[in-house]
XYZ file of C-alpha atoms in Angstrom:
695
model
C 73.202 18.828 -99.676
C 72.842 20.777 -96.466
C 75.997 20.813 -94.366
C 74.079 20.887 -91.089
C 70.860 19.793 -89.391
C 69.024 21.441 -86.491
C 67.226 19.311 -83.886
C 64.502 21.305 -82.096
C 61.709 20.500 -79.646
C 58.382 22.062 -78.742
C 58.750 21.629 -74.979
C 61.003 20.221 -72.279
C 61.678 16.505 -71.841
C 60.689 15.665 -75.407
C 63.440 13.066 -75.775
C 65.699 15.169 -77.977
C 68.765 13.184 -76.918
C 67.385 10.026 -78.522
C 67.234 11.736 -81.908
C 70.629 13.430 -81.511
C 72.334 10.160 -80.552
C 70.689 8.265 -83.390
C 71.525 10.912 -85.972
C 75.117 11.227 -84.793
C 75.610 7.465 -85.052
C 74.127 7.516 -88.565
C 76.140 10.541 -89.741
C 79.449 9.183 -88.462
C 78.848 6.108 -90.597
C 78.516 8.334 -93.698
C 81.086 11.109 -93.222
C 84.595 11.467 -91.895
C 84.301 14.724 -89.952
C 81.006 15.308 -88.143
C 80.795 18.099 -85.565
C 78.303 18.963 -82.857
C 77.029 22.378 -81.764
C 74.645 23.678 -79.101
C 73.695 27.348 -79.587
C 72.274 27.668 -76.056
C 72.938 25.457 -73.034
C 71.557 25.335 -69.496
C 73.434 27.358 -66.922
C 76.438 25.500 -65.552
C 78.772 26.063 -62.617
C 82.333 27.179 -63.230
C 84.435 24.217 -64.268
C 81.450 22.040 -65.151
C 80.475 20.800 -68.630
C 76.982 20.778 -70.104
C 75.625 17.219 -69.830
C 74.420 17.057 -73.458
C 77.840 18.139 -74.700
C 79.674 15.766 -72.369
C 77.517 12.836 -73.475
C 77.748 13.365 -77.242
C 81.388 14.461 -77.422
C 82.724 11.720 -75.136
C 80.545 8.840 -76.374
C 81.331 9.483 -80.030
C 84.909 10.611 -79.292
C 84.482 13.858 -81.225
C 87.589 15.965 -81.622
C 86.131 19.278 -80.426
C 87.215 21.411 -77.440
C 84.257 21.569 -75.057
C 84.283 25.391 -74.991
C 83.838 25.523 -78.777
C 80.643 23.453 -78.792
C 78.277 26.124 -77.436
C 77.670 29.853 -77.822
C 75.612 31.110 -74.859
C 74.056 29.994 -71.580
C 70.369 30.369 -70.729
C 71.048 33.227 -68.314
C 73.070 35.116 -70.904
C 70.249 34.746 -73.426
C 67.593 35.926 -70.965
C 69.688 38.923 -69.890
C 70.356 39.953 -73.500
C 66.703 39.483 -74.411
C 65.535 41.604 -71.465
C 67.998 44.329 -72.504
C 66.493 44.386 -76.006
C 69.647 42.877 -77.524
C 68.027 40.041 -79.480
C 70.307 40.774 -82.429
C 73.383 40.254 -80.247
C 72.108 36.774 -79.329
C 71.994 35.754 -82.978
C 75.322 37.443 -83.750
C 77.058 35.454 -80.989
C 75.521 32.175 -82.165
C 76.297 32.793 -85.851
C 79.909 33.697 -85.042
C 80.502 30.542 -82.965
C 78.735 28.336 -85.517
C 80.723 29.709 -88.453
C 84.004 29.164 -86.629
C 83.073 25.527 -85.937
C 81.761 25.020 -89.467
C 85.260 25.539 -90.914
C 86.550 22.324 -89.338
C 83.804 19.803 -90.204
C 82.050 18.260 -93.186
C 78.728 18.334 -91.321
C 77.384 19.868 -88.104
C 74.601 18.397 -85.987
C 73.024 21.302 -84.106
C 70.991 20.617 -80.959
C 68.449 23.229 -79.898
C 67.717 24.450 -76.385
C 66.039 22.484 -73.581
C 63.042 24.601 -72.471
C 64.175 23.991 -68.916
C 64.617 27.444 -67.389
C 63.091 30.904 -67.070
C 63.953 31.496 -70.714
C 61.585 28.805 -71.993
C 58.927 31.384 -72.873
C 61.142 32.722 -75.682
C 62.712 29.434 -76.772
C 60.237 28.394 -79.470
C 60.803 31.625 -81.390
C 64.520 31.594 -80.582
C 65.009 28.114 -82.040
C 63.207 29.204 -85.198
C 65.361 32.325 -85.483
C 68.552 30.328 -84.975
C 67.659 27.737 -87.625
C 66.588 30.491 -90.025
C 69.744 32.534 -89.568
C 72.041 29.539 -89.821
C 70.174 28.565 -92.985
C 69.764 24.895 -92.055
C 66.794 22.468 -92.072
C 65.122 21.148 -88.939
C 63.990 17.899 -87.359
C 61.160 18.785 -84.973
C 60.348 16.697 -81.872
C 57.439 16.654 -79.427
C 56.528 14.580 -76.387
C 53.235 12.673 -76.455
C 52.866 12.120 -72.713
C 49.638 13.381 -71.176
C 48.095 14.541 -74.467
C 45.156 13.417 -76.527
C 45.751 12.344 -80.108
C 44.147 15.585 -81.351
C 46.261 17.789 -79.060
C 49.500 16.011 -79.874
C 49.149 15.873 -83.646
C 47.586 19.348 -83.729
C 50.553 20.830 -81.847
C 53.024 19.259 -84.252
C 51.121 20.349 -87.349
C 50.828 23.902 -86.026
C 54.561 24.022 -85.257
C 55.447 22.711 -88.724
C 53.252 25.383 -90.325
C 54.843 28.121 -88.199
C 58.362 27.034 -89.128
C 57.449 26.826 -92.820
C 55.884 30.298 -92.749
C 59.284 31.554 -91.546
C 60.869 29.927 -94.590
C 62.437 27.082 -92.574
C 62.361 23.591 -94.056
C 61.250 20.757 -91.767
C 62.812 17.564 -93.110
C 61.171 15.367 -90.480
C 58.939 15.252 -87.405
C 59.403 12.873 -84.465
C 56.405 12.121 -82.254
C 58.221 10.806 -79.196
C 57.165 8.995 -75.995
C 53.986 7.598 -77.548
C 52.197 4.698 -75.846
C 53.387 1.558 -77.680
C 49.839 0.567 -78.587
C 49.287 4.001 -80.214
C 52.390 4.181 -82.434
C 50.640 3.090 -85.633
C 47.680 5.389 -84.928
C 49.955 8.429 -84.457
C 51.938 7.579 -87.585
C 48.774 7.354 -89.669
C 47.345 10.589 -88.277
C 50.538 12.588 -88.824
C 51.066 11.154 -92.294
C 47.597 12.393 -93.225
C 47.920 15.841 -91.612
C 51.490 16.550 -92.783
C 51.151 15.159 -96.286
C 53.118 17.250 -98.751
C 54.920 19.106 -95.939
C 57.286 16.627 -94.312
C 57.691 13.053 -93.068
C 56.805 11.893 -89.548
C 57.892 9.081 -87.248
C 56.307 7.918 -83.986
C 58.606 6.482 -81.301
C 57.188 4.471 -78.383
C 57.747 5.297 -74.754
C 60.397 3.075 -73.120
C 60.493 2.859 -69.350
C 64.227 2.561 -68.827
C 64.764 5.902 -70.607
C 62.406 7.738 -68.263
C 63.371 6.093 -64.960
C 66.291 7.665 -63.085
C 69.580 6.015 -62.214
C 70.743 5.739 -58.601
C 73.231 8.499 -59.340
C 70.428 10.867 -60.426
C 68.495 10.029 -57.248
C 71.617 10.635 -55.165
C 72.153 14.084 -56.732
C 68.497 15.097 -56.719
C 67.946 14.192 -53.045
C 71.450 15.274 -51.960
C 72.031 11.863 -50.462
C 75.024 9.994 -49.089
C 76.382 6.727 -50.478
C 76.717 3.982 -47.876
C 77.520 1.025 -50.134
C 77.846 0.162 -53.821
C 79.327 3.435 -55.077
C 80.684 1.686 -58.175
C 77.136 0.754 -59.256
C 75.386 4.126 -59.038
C 74.620 3.943 -62.773
C 72.163 1.141 -62.066
C 68.903 1.858 -63.873
C 65.800 1.844 -61.658
C 62.532 0.265 -62.667
C 59.418 0.446 -60.505
C 59.768 1.692 -56.956
C 57.794 1.172 -53.799
C 57.907 1.924 -50.073
C 59.053 -0.846 -47.783
C 56.644 -0.171 -44.927
C 54.798 -3.517 -44.658
C 56.047 -6.785 -43.219
C 58.895 -8.368 -45.163
C 56.934 -11.396 -46.357
C 54.284 -9.081 -47.859
C 56.810 -6.657 -49.339
C 58.726 -9.371 -51.199
C 55.658 -10.188 -53.282
C 55.667 -6.587 -54.647
C 59.184 -6.664 -56.063
C 59.598 -6.228 -59.826
C 62.641 -6.212 -62.133
C 65.085 -3.445 -61.176
C 62.892 -2.400 -58.262
C 64.052 0.549 -56.196
C 63.484 -0.093 -52.500
C 62.560 2.997 -50.444
C 62.428 2.350 -46.693
C 63.287 4.022 -43.376
C 66.892 3.486 -42.306
C 65.899 1.449 -39.235
C 64.033 -1.256 -41.191
C 66.835 -3.806 -41.122
C 64.410 -6.576 -42.083
C 63.472 -4.864 -45.361
C 67.116 -3.990 -46.144
C 68.455 -7.486 -45.565
C 65.444 -9.187 -47.130
C 65.723 -7.092 -50.315
C 69.444 -7.846 -50.616
C 68.823 -11.568 -50.136
C 66.026 -11.478 -52.734
C 68.454 -9.851 -55.207
C 70.777 -12.889 -55.099
C 67.941 -15.414 -55.132
C 66.856 -17.040 -58.402
C 63.271 -16.854 -57.200
C 63.014 -13.041 -57.031
C 63.655 -10.113 -59.424
C 66.836 -8.030 -59.243
C 67.057 -4.937 -57.057
C 68.507 -1.737 -58.595
C 69.103 0.068 -55.302
C 67.954 0.912 -51.800
C 67.118 4.399 -50.505
C 67.137 4.770 -46.720
C 64.954 7.695 -45.593
C 64.704 10.057 -42.639
C 68.476 10.428 -42.230
C 68.401 7.252 -40.118
C 71.315 4.851 -40.460
C 71.034 1.129 -39.637
C 72.393 -0.077 -36.277
C 76.193 -0.606 -36.189
C 75.717 -4.368 -36.126
C 73.610 -4.180 -39.318
C 76.127 -1.859 -40.981
C 78.881 -4.329 -40.133
C 76.838 -7.114 -41.678
C 76.240 -5.053 -44.832
C 79.945 -4.326 -45.171
C 80.607 -8.018 -45.568
C 77.669 -8.560 -47.898
C 78.878 -9.004 -51.528
C 76.293 -7.054 -53.483
C 75.942 -4.938 -56.616
C 73.083 -2.986 -55.035
C 73.899 0.638 -54.106
C 72.535 1.786 -50.754
C 72.120 5.524 -50.173
C 70.860 7.532 -47.209
C 68.726 10.690 -47.577
C 67.416 13.220 -45.066
C 63.885 13.371 -46.491
C 61.099 11.381 -44.883
C 59.726 8.357 -46.685
C 56.743 10.182 -48.179
C 58.786 13.170 -49.401
C 61.593 10.983 -50.726
C 59.160 8.808 -52.682
C 57.534 11.864 -54.273
C 60.927 13.364 -55.090
C 62.069 10.180 -56.831
C 58.823 10.121 -58.822
C 59.409 13.714 -59.984
C 62.961 13.214 -61.259
C 63.206 13.810 -65.014
C 65.841 11.312 -66.025
C 68.630 12.333 -68.377
C 71.173 10.487 -70.471
C 74.742 10.853 -69.238
C 78.034 9.914 -70.842
C 78.240 6.975 -68.441
C 74.680 5.810 -69.237
C 75.802 3.160 -71.733
C 72.556 1.228 -71.437
C 70.411 4.309 -72.109
C 72.580 5.385 -75.019
C 72.350 1.937 -76.587
C 68.579 1.862 -76.045
C 68.181 5.325 -77.603
C 70.168 4.434 -80.713
C 68.269 1.160 -81.083
C 64.930 2.982 -80.821
C 66.050 5.520 -83.421
C 67.115 2.790 -85.838
C 63.879 0.853 -85.339
C 61.334 3.659 -85.581
C 63.017 6.497 -87.538
C 64.107 6.143 -91.148
C 67.464 7.905 -90.900
C 68.338 7.171 -94.520
C 65.164 8.964 -95.632
C 66.128 12.016 -93.558
C 69.561 12.086 -95.199
C 67.955 11.817 -98.640
C 65.779 14.801 -97.817
C 68.899 16.689 -96.707
C 70.441 16.157 -100.137
C 67.660 18.107 -101.838
C 67.674 20.967 -99.335
C 68.521 24.419 -100.694
C 68.676 27.463 -98.388
C 66.042 30.031 -99.319
C 68.146 33.172 -99.341
C 70.415 34.731 -96.749
C 69.122 36.307 -93.563
C 70.238 39.855 -92.674
C 72.262 38.668 -89.669
C 74.114 36.039 -91.672
C 74.620 38.524 -94.527
C 76.174 41.101 -92.191
C 78.336 38.449 -90.534
C 79.612 37.301 -93.930
C 80.347 40.912 -94.911
C 82.518 41.420 -91.830
C 84.380 38.169 -92.350
C 85.064 38.956 -96.000
C 86.262 42.474 -95.199
C 88.709 41.048 -92.646
C 90.300 38.615 -95.102
C 92.126 41.425 -96.917
C 92.345 44.675 -94.979
C 91.693 47.750 -97.122
C 92.222 51.488 -96.708
C 89.086 53.648 -97.013
C 89.011 57.444 -97.096
C 86.108 59.344 -95.531
C 86.112 62.969 -96.771
C 83.540 64.206 -94.214
C 85.759 63.655 -91.187
C 84.236 66.475 -89.136
C 80.766 64.884 -89.048
C 79.992 63.174 -85.701
C 78.408 60.131 -87.381
C 81.465 59.637 -89.573
C 83.737 59.939 -86.553
C 81.808 57.337 -84.557
C 81.607 54.841 -87.423
C 85.316 55.289 -88.184
C 86.248 54.614 -84.561
C 84.102 51.461 -84.470
C 85.630 50.131 -87.686
C 89.214 50.685 -86.605
C 88.558 49.298 -83.116
C 87.376 46.064 -84.766
C 90.495 46.117 -86.986
C 88.411 45.676 -90.148
C 89.787 48.511 -92.300
C 92.292 51.330 -92.191
C 90.627 54.758 -92.214
C 91.748 58.208 -93.313
C 89.546 61.127 -92.300
C 89.714 64.337 -94.340
C 89.195 67.707 -92.679
C 90.672 70.194 -90.258
C 92.653 68.188 -87.714
C 92.055 70.569 -84.807
C 88.283 70.602 -85.339
C 88.143 66.819 -85.734
C 90.159 66.223 -82.566
C 88.062 68.718 -80.592
C 84.800 67.086 -81.688
C 86.169 63.618 -80.946
C 87.155 64.737 -77.440
C 83.687 66.171 -76.829
C 82.060 62.927 -77.958
C 84.539 60.640 -76.196
C 85.905 58.977 -79.341
C 89.399 57.497 -79.569
C 91.207 58.713 -82.704
C 94.492 56.953 -81.997
C 94.055 54.431 -84.823
C 92.806 56.943 -87.402
C 94.799 58.917 -89.937
C 93.645 62.556 -90.228
C 94.579 64.511 -93.340
C 93.813 68.143 -94.129
C 93.911 68.750 -97.915
C 95.119 72.325 -97.387
C 98.475 71.194 -95.994
C 98.684 67.618 -97.243
C 102.172 66.645 -98.501
C 100.729 65.227 -101.738
C 98.497 68.229 -102.463
C 100.620 69.586 -105.343
C 100.998 66.138 -106.877
C 97.225 65.640 -106.801
C 96.594 69.079 -108.334
C 99.102 68.349 -111.086
C 97.477 64.998 -111.848
C 94.032 66.586 -111.982
C 95.356 69.282 -114.282
C 96.715 66.651 -116.688
C 93.479 64.643 -116.617
C 91.187 67.641 -117.182
C 93.235 70.154 -119.183
C 91.244 69.234 -122.277
C 88.297 70.734 -120.395
C 90.127 74.019 -119.839
C 91.498 73.188 -116.373
C 94.776 74.953 -115.451
C 96.895 74.595 -112.314
C 95.104 77.363 -110.426
C 91.739 75.692 -111.067
C 93.263 72.316 -110.223
C 94.547 73.586 -106.846
C 91.161 75.118 -106.001
C 89.440 71.883 -106.958
C 91.751 69.755 -104.806
C 90.729 71.791 -101.754
C 87.310 70.132 -102.110
C 87.366 67.035 -99.877
C 85.314 64.975 -102.361
C 87.840 65.637 -105.128
C 90.801 65.121 -102.810
C 89.396 61.829 -101.486
C 88.603 60.585 -104.995
C 92.133 61.466 -106.117
C 93.509 59.404 -103.225
C 91.602 56.428 -104.630
C 92.695 57.169 -108.215
C 96.363 57.413 -107.222
C 96.215 54.241 -105.092
C 96.741 56.067 -101.781
C 93.362 54.689 -100.661
C 91.430 51.657 -101.860
C 87.979 53.225 -101.771
C 85.959 56.260 -100.698
C 82.649 56.740 -98.868
C 80.997 60.161 -98.761
C 77.581 61.828 -98.887
C 76.685 62.312 -95.209
C 76.761 66.095 -95.713
C 77.196 66.307 -99.501
C 74.783 65.600 -102.328
C 75.007 62.443 -104.432
C 76.087 64.541 -107.407
C 78.876 66.156 -105.404
C 80.108 62.723 -104.283
C 80.149 60.915 -107.595
C 81.048 63.738 -110.034
C 84.822 63.436 -109.376
C 84.678 59.673 -109.873
C 82.897 60.084 -113.198
C 85.466 62.677 -114.293
C 88.669 60.699 -113.732
C 88.127 57.313 -112.029
C 85.880 56.432 -114.963
C 83.902 53.284 -115.673
C 85.162 49.751 -116.219
C 85.671 48.559 -119.788
C 82.392 47.595 -121.411
C 80.309 49.511 -118.868
C 78.211 52.291 -120.339
C 76.319 53.420 -117.259
C 77.189 53.820 -113.579
C 74.314 52.599 -111.440
C 73.627 51.661 -107.839
C 72.092 48.974 -105.659
C 70.811 48.774 -102.130
C 71.097 45.565 -100.137
C 67.674 45.502 -98.468
C 67.952 43.427 -95.284
C 64.356 42.347 -94.731
C 63.147 40.144 -91.872
C 63.966 36.799 -93.462
C 65.984 37.585 -96.587
C 68.303 40.046 -98.298
C 67.147 41.508 -101.615
C 69.062 43.679 -104.074
C 67.247 46.839 -105.249
C 68.561 48.678 -108.326
C 68.802 51.455 -109.429
C 67.421 53.617 -106.630
C 69.969 56.435 -106.499
C 71.637 57.418 -109.798
C 69.760 57.187 -113.107
C 66.494 59.190 -113.323
C 64.989 57.621 -116.436
C 67.165 54.896 -117.965
C 66.576 53.668 -121.508
C 65.832 50.005 -122.197
C 69.511 49.442 -123.007
C 70.610 51.153 -119.803
C 68.014 49.245 -117.789
C 69.358 45.992 -119.203
C 72.888 46.957 -118.193
C 71.706 47.920 -114.706
C 70.080 44.483 -114.383
C 73.270 42.669 -115.440
C 75.452 44.767 -113.112
C 73.024 44.268 -110.209
C 72.972 40.508 -110.736
C 76.774 40.475 -110.693
C 76.782 42.501 -107.463
C 74.297 40.089 -105.876
C 76.393 37.060 -106.782
C 79.577 38.785 -105.594
C 77.992 39.214 -102.173
C 76.678 35.653 -101.875
C 73.101 36.191 -103.092
C 71.850 33.920 -105.865
C 70.584 36.263 -108.568
C 66.996 35.863 -109.734
C 66.160 39.088 -111.565
C 62.735 40.710 -111.607
C 62.297 43.568 -114.095
C 59.573 45.515 -112.305
C 56.622 47.206 -113.947
C 52.960 47.933 -113.257
C 51.929 44.750 -115.066
C 53.027 41.116 -115.087
C 53.689 39.215 -118.283
C 51.465 40.335 -121.138
C 48.651 41.694 -118.963
C 49.416 45.375 -119.546
C 50.352 47.744 -122.362
C 52.072 51.105 -122.566
C 55.375 52.789 -123.215
C 56.789 52.029 -119.761
C 55.857 48.363 -120.007
C 57.396 48.113 -123.463
C 60.668 49.578 -122.150
C 60.865 46.930 -119.415
C 59.974 44.175 -121.872
C 62.687 45.317 -124.280
C 65.272 45.508 -121.492
C 64.367 41.967 -120.418
C 64.797 40.665 -123.954
C 68.208 42.355 -124.233
C 69.410 40.635 -121.057
C 68.089 37.250 -122.217
C 69.834 37.678 -125.557
C 73.206 38.790 -124.203
C 73.219 36.705 -120.992
C 71.100 33.565 -121.518
C 72.520 32.036 -118.344
C 70.808 34.615 -116.108
C 67.420 33.878 -114.537
C 65.229 36.881 -115.362
C 61.522 37.714 -115.567
C 59.879 40.855 -116.848
C 57.761 42.781 -116.913
C 56.555 41.673 -113.471
C 54.839 43.417 -110.551
C 56.529 43.647 -107.156
C 54.077 41.330 -105.372
C 54.370 38.683 -108.076
C 58.152 38.954 -107.867
C 58.477 38.320 -104.112
C 55.316 36.476 -102.989
C 55.319 32.761 -104.000
C 51.526 32.469 -104.026
C 50.982 35.610 -106.102
C 53.916 34.755 -108.363
C 52.664 31.284 -109.183
C 49.134 32.534 -109.805
C 50.223 35.267 -112.234
C 53.215 33.574 -113.874
C 52.962 29.859 -113.072
C 55.775 28.796 -115.407
C 58.298 31.382 -114.240
C 61.508 30.312 -112.454
C 61.775 33.790 -110.910
C 58.212 34.730 -109.888
C 57.795 34.596 -106.108
C 61.527 34.047 -105.594
C 63.153 37.195 -106.994
C 66.284 38.353 -105.190
C 67.321 41.175 -107.569
C 64.592 43.742 -108.198
C 65.203 46.267 -110.977
C 63.033 49.390 -110.938
C 62.079 51.102 -114.220
C 63.099 54.597 -113.085
C 64.603 56.538 -110.191
C 61.265 57.897 -108.993
C 59.859 54.394 -108.509
C 63.047 52.895 -107.107
C 63.932 55.608 -104.623
C 60.412 55.855 -103.219
C 60.006 52.083 -103.010
C 63.244 51.436 -101.156
C 62.452 54.196 -98.658
C 58.878 52.952 -98.191
C 60.066 49.380 -97.594
C 62.778 50.598 -95.236
C 60.463 52.756 -93.141
C 57.410 50.489 -93.071
C 59.207 47.192 -92.398
C 62.187 48.411 -90.372
C 64.500 46.862 -92.962
C 68.168 47.780 -92.931
C 69.163 49.328 -96.276
C 72.892 48.972 -97.003
C 73.958 51.323 -99.769
C 73.711 52.759 -102.241
C 76.653 50.811 -103.623
C 77.821 52.181 -106.951
C 78.400 49.742 -109.805
C 80.586 50.118 -112.883
C 83.437 52.319 -111.647
C 87.068 51.258 -111.985
C 87.562 51.766 -108.260
C 84.954 51.819 -105.462
C 83.412 55.167 -104.569
C 80.138 55.014 -102.647
C 77.499 57.508 -101.678
C 75.653 57.981 -98.387
C 72.266 59.488 -97.724
C 72.416 62.762 -95.848
C 70.052 61.168 -93.318
C 72.402 58.207 -92.799
C 72.991 56.625 -89.403
C 76.253 55.417 -87.906
C 75.200 51.863 -88.834
C 74.620 52.946 -92.447
C 78.126 54.404 -92.628
C 79.651 51.334 -90.970
C 77.985 48.966 -93.437
C 78.773 51.085 -96.502
C 82.456 51.191 -95.579
C 82.438 47.383 -95.203
C 80.819 46.982 -98.632
C 83.352 49.396 -100.142
C 86.238 47.438 -98.648
C 84.905 44.216 -100.185
C 84.527 45.933 -103.558
C 88.139 47.084 -103.249
C 89.236 43.466 -102.790
C 87.761 42.689 -106.210
C 89.145 45.781 -107.989
C-alpha cells in the first residue's frame, strides 16, 4: 500500500480543502499516525501560519511542528524557477518530505493553491512533485462557470497528462457541481475515464462559498463596532438596505447580510429587531458603509441591545462594499467548525473514501525518479561515513568535487599529489582545503610499507623491491594500496587516467569476490522519469554467454542494492524468437543460464531496447513477458553496443549518467570518464562510499 496520497487541483478555488478534510478524517479512523504535508504554501507574513496548515493541524490535533509541515513559499518557488533552479525546488521538497515521512505511518500531501503569480507553473510543478515523491494522486476541479463538455474534457485531459508522466490517479473529484447536474457529471466522467480511474461529483453548497463576517472584516479592512465574539457567523444572501424599512424587510432571507450606509438607523434597528422576531429570518451581520457611524444616541441604544449579530464599519461606499463582498473567495479556517463539518459530511456522502483506500492498497511506484534516487544516495552515504581516496588530486574538477563533499560532511577525502601544487591550484580557484587530507606518495610515511606489501603480493610475477617502490610512486597504485590495506574505504580515479590504468592495480591485488569470475560495470542512467541500470558499458569488450550471464546477475544485485527493483532485459537486435544469428544465440544462452541458476530473477531475452522500455512496444512484441516494457536493468551484448548506447542516451536526452560503478571487486574501486564533470565525480564518490558500507 502507498504510504502517502497527493491531493492536487487544476485551478484555484476548486474546493481542495473539502477533500483534504474528508480524507484526513477517514485516514485517522484507520491508522494511528497520520501526518500532513504541504510542499508549497502561499506567502505568509513573519510570525503567521498558513491557513490550510493551521486548519488541518489544529482541527485534527496533529502532533507536527508547524514549520515542519511545508517546504517552500510561492515566492521562493517563483524566484528559484526564474533563476533556472527547478531542480533545487524538488530537492528542497523531497528533503522536507522524507524527514516528515520518518515519523508517520501515512502522509496526506496537499498541493499548491494556484493563487499567486506562480500559478502558471503550478500544474507542471504538482505533477513533478507527485512523480518525484512516488505517490498517487487525487485530482480535483471546479465545475463553476463551465459547460459539461469543458468540465469533463478538462478533467480527462489532466488525467491523461498525469498518466503519461507515469503518475497514478486513484480518483477524480468533480467539485462545485450544480446539485441537479451531479448524476449527469458522474455518468459522463464514468464513461470518459473508464479503465483509468474512478470519479465522484460533489454538489455546490452555498455555505461553503459564502464568506464569514471575519473574512469580510479582513477583506474590507473594517472595524468591529459590536458582536466581536460572533465574527465567525456564516453569511447567506446579501442585499443593500437602501429602500424603506417596510420594503427591505420583505427581502430578508436566512443568514442575510445587511449592507447599508452608517446613517440608516431605521435599517439597522429594523434588521436587529427582525433577527429576534419569530416572523423573520435570522441576520448573520450588518456592514455599515461609507465610514459613517450611527448617531451617538443610536450607538448607545445598540450597546444595550442583546444581539448575536456582528456590526462592522467600512470606509468603502455602499456600491464598492457590495461588490467587494461578492468577490470574496471564502476559505475554511480552523475556527470554521460549521464549514469543516459540512465539508466532511459532503465528502462522506458523495465520495467513496473506502474505495480510494482500496485503490491505494494496490498502488506500486513505477520506478525511482532521478531526484529521489540522488536524495536517497546522499542519505545512505551519510548513515556511515566512509573514507575515499582520490589519486588525481591536482585536477581542478577533483578539487572542486572533494571540497563540496567534505563541506556537506558526507565522506572523508584524501587527495593524492604534490601538496604545494594542490594548494596553489586551490587558492587560484578559491577552494577551501581545510577539511581535506593531502598525501604525496613520494614522502608518505607508509610508502615503504606499501612497497613491501606490493612486493610480497607480486613477487611471483618477478617484482622486486626496486620495482615495487617505482610502482608505488604511481598514484593509482598508491591509492589502490590504501584501499587494500584498509587506510581508505574506496578509490575513485580516471579523470586524467585511462580505465585500464585505474583498474589494473585493483585486478592485480584487490582481486574479485569469491564466486565472481568477471569484473564488470554499470551506469545508473537518470532519465527524466526513472533510473535505469546499464551494464556492461565500460569494461568487457566481447563477453561470452557465461560472462554475460554473470554481468546480468551482478547488475541486478547492484540495482537492488541501490533501491531499484531489478527487471532484467538481455538486449539484442531481435525480440524473442524473431531473429537468428550468432549474437542472438549468445544472448539467448546467457538468459537461459541466469534462469537456471537464479530462477527468482525476472529476466527476458533476447529483447530489443524499445520492447524492453516502452510498455506499448513491449506488450505488442512479447505480450506474456513480465519484463517487456518495464525493464530496469538493461544488459548490452558487448562493449561497443553498451558504450555507444549509454553515451547516445546521455547526450540526446540530457540524462545524468552515474558511473561506471565496478562490480565484483573485494573492495570498491571506481573509474571516471576523462570527460567527467564535477557532478559526475561527486556522484561516483557517493556511490563508492555506499559500496564501501556493504564491503
